[in-house]
CSV table of C-alpha atoms in Angstrom, one decimal:
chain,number,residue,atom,x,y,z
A,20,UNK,CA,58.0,95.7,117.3
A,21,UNK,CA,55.8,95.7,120.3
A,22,UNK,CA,53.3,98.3,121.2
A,23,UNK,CA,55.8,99.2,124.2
A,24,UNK,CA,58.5,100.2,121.7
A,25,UNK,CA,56.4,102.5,119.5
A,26,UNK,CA,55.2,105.2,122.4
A,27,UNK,CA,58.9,105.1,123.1
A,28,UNK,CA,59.7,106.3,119.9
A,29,UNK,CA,57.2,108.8,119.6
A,30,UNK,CA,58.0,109.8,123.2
A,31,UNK,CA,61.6,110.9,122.4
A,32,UNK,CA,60.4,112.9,119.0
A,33,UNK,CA,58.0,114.8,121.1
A,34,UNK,CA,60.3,115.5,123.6
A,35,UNK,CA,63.0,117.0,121.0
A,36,UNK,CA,60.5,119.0,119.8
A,37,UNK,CA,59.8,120.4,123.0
A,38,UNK,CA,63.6,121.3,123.6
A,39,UNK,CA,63.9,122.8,120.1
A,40,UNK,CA,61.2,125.3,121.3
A,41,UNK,CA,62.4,126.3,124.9
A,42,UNK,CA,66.2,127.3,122.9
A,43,UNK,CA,66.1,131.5,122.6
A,44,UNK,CA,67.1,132.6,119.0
A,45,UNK,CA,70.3,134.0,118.8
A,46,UNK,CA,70.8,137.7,118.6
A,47,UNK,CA,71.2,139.7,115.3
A,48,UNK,CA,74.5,140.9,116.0
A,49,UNK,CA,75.7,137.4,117.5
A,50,UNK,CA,79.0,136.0,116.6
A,51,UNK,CA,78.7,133.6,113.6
A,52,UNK,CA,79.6,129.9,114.9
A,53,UNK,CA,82.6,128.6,114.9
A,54,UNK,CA,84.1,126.3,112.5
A,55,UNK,CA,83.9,123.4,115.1
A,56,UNK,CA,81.3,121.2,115.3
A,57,UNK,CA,79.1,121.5,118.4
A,58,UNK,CA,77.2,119.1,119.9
A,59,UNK,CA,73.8,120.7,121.4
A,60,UNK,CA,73.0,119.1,124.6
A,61,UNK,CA,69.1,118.5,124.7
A,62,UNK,CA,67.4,118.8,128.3
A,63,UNK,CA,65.8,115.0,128.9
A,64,UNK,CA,62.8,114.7,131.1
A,65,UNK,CA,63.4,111.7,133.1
A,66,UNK,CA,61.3,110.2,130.1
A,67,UNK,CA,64.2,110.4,127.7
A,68,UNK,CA,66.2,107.9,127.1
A,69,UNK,CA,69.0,109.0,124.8
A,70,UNK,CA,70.8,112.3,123.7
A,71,UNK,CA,71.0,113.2,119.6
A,72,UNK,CA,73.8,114.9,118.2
A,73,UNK,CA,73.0,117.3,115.4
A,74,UNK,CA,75.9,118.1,113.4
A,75,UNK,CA,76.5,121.8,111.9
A,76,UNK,CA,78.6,122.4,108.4
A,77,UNK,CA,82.0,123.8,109.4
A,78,UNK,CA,83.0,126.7,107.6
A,79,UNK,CA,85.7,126.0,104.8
A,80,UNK,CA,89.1,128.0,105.2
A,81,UNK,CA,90.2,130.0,102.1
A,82,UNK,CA,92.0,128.4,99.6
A,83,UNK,CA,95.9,129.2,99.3
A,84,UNK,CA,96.9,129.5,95.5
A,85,UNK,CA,101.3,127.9,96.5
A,86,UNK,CA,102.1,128.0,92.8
A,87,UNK,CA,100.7,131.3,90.7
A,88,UNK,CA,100.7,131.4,87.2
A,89,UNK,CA,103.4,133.5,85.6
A,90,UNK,CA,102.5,136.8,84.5
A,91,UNK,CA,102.5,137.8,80.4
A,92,UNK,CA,105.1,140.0,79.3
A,93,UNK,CA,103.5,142.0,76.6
A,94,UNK,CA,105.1,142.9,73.6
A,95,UNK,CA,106.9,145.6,73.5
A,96,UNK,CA,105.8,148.8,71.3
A,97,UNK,CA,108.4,149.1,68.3
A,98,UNK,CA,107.9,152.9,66.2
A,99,UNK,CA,106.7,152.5,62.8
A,100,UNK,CA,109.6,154.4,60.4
A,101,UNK,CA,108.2,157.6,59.3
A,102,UNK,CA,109.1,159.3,56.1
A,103,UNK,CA,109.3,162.9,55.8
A,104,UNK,CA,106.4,164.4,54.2
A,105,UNK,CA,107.4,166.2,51.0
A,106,UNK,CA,105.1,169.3,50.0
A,107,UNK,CA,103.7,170.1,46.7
A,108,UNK,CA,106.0,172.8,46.7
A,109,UNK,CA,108.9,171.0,47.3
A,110,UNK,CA,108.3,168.8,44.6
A,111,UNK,CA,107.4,171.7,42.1
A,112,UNK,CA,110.5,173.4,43.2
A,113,UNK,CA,112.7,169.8,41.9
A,114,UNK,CA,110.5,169.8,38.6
A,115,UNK,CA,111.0,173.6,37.7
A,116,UNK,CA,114.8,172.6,38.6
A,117,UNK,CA,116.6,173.2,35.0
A,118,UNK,CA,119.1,170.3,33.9
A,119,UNK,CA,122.9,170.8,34.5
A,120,UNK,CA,124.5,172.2,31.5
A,121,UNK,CA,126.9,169.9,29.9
A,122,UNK,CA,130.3,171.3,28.5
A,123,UNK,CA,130.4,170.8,24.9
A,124,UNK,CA,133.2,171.1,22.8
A,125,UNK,CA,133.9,174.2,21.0
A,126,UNK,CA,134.4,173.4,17.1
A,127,UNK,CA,137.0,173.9,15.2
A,128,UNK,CA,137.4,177.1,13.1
A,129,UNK,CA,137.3,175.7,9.4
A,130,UNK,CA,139.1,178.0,7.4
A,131,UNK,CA,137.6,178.6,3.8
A,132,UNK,CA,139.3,177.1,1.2
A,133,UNK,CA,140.5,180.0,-1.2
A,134,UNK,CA,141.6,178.4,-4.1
A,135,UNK,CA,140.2,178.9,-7.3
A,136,UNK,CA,137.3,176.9,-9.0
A,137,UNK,CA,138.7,174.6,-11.9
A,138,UNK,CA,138.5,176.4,-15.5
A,139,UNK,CA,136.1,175.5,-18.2
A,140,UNK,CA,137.0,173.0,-20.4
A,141,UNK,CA,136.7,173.8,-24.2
A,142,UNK,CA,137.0,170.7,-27.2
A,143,UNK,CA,136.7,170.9,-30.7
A,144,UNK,CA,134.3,168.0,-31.8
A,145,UNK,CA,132.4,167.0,-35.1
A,146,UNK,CA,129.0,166.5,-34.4
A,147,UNK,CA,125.9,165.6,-36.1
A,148,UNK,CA,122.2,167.1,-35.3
A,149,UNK,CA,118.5,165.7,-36.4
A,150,UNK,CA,114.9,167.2,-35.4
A,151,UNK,CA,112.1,165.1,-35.1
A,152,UNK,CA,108.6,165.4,-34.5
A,153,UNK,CA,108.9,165.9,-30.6
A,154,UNK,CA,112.8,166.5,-29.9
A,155,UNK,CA,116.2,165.8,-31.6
A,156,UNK,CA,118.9,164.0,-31.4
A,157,UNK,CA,122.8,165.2,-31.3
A,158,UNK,CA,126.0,162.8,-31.9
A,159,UNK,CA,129.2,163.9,-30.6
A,160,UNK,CA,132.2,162.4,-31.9
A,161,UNK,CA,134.6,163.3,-28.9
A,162,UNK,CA,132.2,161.3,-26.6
A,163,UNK,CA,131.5,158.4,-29.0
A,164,UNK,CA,127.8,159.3,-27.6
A,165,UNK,CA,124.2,159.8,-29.0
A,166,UNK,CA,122.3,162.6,-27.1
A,167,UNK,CA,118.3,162.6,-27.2
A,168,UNK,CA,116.2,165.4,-26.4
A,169,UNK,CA,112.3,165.0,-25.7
A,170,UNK,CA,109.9,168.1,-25.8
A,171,UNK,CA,109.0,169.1,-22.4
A,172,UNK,CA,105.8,170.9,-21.4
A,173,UNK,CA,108.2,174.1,-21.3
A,174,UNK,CA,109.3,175.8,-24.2
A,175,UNK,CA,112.9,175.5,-25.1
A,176,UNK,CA,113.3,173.0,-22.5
A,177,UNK,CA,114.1,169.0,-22.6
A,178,UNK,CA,114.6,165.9,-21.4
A,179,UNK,CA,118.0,164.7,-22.5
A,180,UNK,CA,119.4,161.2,-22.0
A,181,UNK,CA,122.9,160.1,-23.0
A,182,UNK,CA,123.5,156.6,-24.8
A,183,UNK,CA,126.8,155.4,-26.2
A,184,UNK,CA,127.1,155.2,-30.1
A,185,UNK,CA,126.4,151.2,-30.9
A,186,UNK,CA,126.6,151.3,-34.7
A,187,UNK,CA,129.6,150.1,-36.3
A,188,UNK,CA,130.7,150.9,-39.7
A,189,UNK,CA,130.2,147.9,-42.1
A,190,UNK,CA,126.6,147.6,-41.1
A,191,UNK,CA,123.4,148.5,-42.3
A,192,UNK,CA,122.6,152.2,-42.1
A,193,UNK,CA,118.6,151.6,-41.3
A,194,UNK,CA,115.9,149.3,-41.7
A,195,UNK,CA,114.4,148.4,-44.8
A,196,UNK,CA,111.4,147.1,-43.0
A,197,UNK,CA,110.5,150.3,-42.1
A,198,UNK,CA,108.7,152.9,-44.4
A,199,UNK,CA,107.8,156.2,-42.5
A,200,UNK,CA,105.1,158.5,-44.1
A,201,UNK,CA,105.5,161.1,-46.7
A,202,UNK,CA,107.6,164.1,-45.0
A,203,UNK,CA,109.0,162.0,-42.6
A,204,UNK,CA,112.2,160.1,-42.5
A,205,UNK,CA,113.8,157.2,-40.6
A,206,UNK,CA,116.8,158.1,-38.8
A,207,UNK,CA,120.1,156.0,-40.0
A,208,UNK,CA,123.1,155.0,-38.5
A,209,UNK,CA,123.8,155.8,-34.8
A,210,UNK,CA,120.6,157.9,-34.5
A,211,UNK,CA,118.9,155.1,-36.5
A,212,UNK,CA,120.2,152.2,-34.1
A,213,UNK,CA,119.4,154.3,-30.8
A,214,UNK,CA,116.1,155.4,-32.2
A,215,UNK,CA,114.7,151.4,-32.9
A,216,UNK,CA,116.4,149.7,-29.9
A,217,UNK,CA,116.2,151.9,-27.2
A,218,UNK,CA,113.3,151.6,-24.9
A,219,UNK,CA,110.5,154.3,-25.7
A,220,UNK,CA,112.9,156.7,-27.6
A,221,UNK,CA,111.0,156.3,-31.2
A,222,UNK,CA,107.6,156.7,-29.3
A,223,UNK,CA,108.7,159.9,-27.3
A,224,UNK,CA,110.7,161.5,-30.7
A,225,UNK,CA,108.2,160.4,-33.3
A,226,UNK,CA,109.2,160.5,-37.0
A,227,UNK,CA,112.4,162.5,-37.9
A,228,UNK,CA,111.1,165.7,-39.7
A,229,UNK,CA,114.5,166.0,-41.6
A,230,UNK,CA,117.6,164.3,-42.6
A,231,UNK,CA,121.3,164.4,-40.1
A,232,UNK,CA,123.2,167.6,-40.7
A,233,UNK,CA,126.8,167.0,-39.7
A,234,UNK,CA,128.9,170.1,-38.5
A,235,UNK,CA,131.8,171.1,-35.9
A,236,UNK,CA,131.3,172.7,-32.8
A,237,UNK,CA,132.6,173.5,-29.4
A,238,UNK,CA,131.7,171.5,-26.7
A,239,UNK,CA,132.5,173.4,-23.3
A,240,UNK,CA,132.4,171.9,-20.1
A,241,UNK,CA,131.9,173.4,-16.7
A,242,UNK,CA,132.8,171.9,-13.8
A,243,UNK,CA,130.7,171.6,-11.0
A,244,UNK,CA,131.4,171.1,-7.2
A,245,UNK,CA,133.1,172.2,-3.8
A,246,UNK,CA,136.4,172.4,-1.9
A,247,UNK,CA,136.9,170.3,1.5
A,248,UNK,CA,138.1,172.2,4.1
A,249,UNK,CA,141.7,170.7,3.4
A,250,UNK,CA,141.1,172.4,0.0
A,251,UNK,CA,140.2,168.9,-1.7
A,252,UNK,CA,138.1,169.7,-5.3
A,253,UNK,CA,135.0,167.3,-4.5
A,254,UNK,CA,133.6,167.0,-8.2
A,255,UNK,CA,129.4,166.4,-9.0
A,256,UNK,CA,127.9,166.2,-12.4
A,257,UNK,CA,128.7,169.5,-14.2
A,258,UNK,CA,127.2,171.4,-17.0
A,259,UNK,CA,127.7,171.1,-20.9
A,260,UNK,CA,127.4,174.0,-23.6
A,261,UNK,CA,127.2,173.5,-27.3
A,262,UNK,CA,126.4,175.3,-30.7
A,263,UNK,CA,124.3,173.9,-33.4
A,264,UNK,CA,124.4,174.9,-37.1
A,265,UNK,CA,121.7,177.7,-36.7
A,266,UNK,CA,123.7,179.2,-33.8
A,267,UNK,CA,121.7,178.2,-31.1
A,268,UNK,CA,123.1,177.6,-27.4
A,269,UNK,CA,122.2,174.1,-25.9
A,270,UNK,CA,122.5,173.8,-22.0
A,271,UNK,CA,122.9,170.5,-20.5
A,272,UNK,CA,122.4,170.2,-17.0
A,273,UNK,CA,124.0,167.3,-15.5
A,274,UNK,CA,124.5,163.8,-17.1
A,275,UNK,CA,121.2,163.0,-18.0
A,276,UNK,CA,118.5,165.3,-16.3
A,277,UNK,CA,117.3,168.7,-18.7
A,278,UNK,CA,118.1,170.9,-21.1
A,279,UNK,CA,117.6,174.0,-22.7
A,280,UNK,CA,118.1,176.5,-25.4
A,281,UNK,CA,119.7,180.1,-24.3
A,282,UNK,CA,120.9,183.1,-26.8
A,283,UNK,CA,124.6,183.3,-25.5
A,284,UNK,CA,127.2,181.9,-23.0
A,285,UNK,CA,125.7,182.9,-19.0
């Protein structure tokens, strides 16, 4: 580029600058430009060889939302079921509530049955009696039995237990084996079978103190029991009464359990 070009250059820039400074300022209340672009026309001194164009941003125009988003439906508000509130009094009202009586039945009147208690029963029986150390031993011949009475801590009372007569006659009367002490005998027979076979009768009776007296007597049963309402005799064990040869009363309470010695018939 030749010297020539270069002042023409700078010529031009100075002479834009000059222009830029003779333009007034616009007022403050001056209306903002519009969105078209302007071109400013720039005074030339008969130097000037070309006209600029400076370009100013246009103003963008609002944007325009065609398609809005759909609004939310909210939820709707469901109610929450409430119970009614129960009070401490209501509920000590339903516990002090008493239950609801139930019919019951109304029993039956039972009549009592009137009719008369069975009689005694009275049989004539040879017997047989022997004492030993701690009890005796009866044998009654109705009964075919052998009746053993052991002391009891209680005066005139016993334990009796009956057994069934196991000695036949034809054998041996006792035990040759077996020699008791002086004053003391061995009991023969029925007593003598029952006294060395049954199970702790010789230790609870000891030696017999005397021989078997055989008599008769009266053997008197009471019966023992209730009526049903339909007047039905409903028997349980009764009570026995006999005599021995020194005229003493023997009481037997029930079969098996205790007896005792009374003065007379109660």
């Amino acid at each position: 580029m030749n010297r020539a070009s270069h002042l023409g250059v700078m010529m031009v820039l100075v002479l834009a600058a000059a222009c830029a400074a003779d333009v007034p300022a616009p007022p403050p209340t001056a209306p903002a430009p519009s969105s078209v672009p302007s071109v400013a026309a720039v005074r030339a001194t008969p130097r000037a060889v070309s006209t600029i164009a400076v370009a100013v941003a246009p103003t963008l125009p609002p944007i325009v939302v065609t398609n809005p988003l759909p609004s939310v439906t909210p939820w709707p508000t469901l109610p929450f079921p409430t119970e009614d509130p129960i009070s401490l009094a209501t509920l000590t009202a339903i516990a002090a509530m008493p239950p609801t009586p139930v019919a019951t039945e109304t029993p039956p009147i039972v009549t009592p049955c009137v009719a008369a208690l069975p009689e005694p029963i009275e049989e004539q029986t040879a017997a047989a009696v022997q004492r030993f150390e701690h009890g005796l031993m009866f044998w009654l011949q109705i009964r075919n039995e052998i009746w053993v009475l052991i002391d009891s801590p209680n005066a005139g009372q016993f334990y009796w237990h009956s057994y069934p007569n196991e000695w036949i006659e034809g054998q041996p009367e006792s035990d040759p084996a077996i020699d008791p002490p002086p004053g003391r005998y061995q009991p023969v027979r029925g007593f003598g079978v029952t006294w060395r076979t049954r199970s702790g009768v010789r230790d609870d009776l000891g030696w017999a103190v005397q021989e078997e007296v055989g008599f008769n007597t009266t053997l008197t049963y009471y019966p023992q029991g209730f009526y049903s309402p339909d007047c039905v005799w409903l028997p349980k064990s009764g009570i026995y009464e006999l005599t021995d040869p020194r005229g003493l009363v023997f009481r037997f309470t029930g079969e098996g359990g205790v007896a005792s010695i009374v003065t007379s018939n109660e």
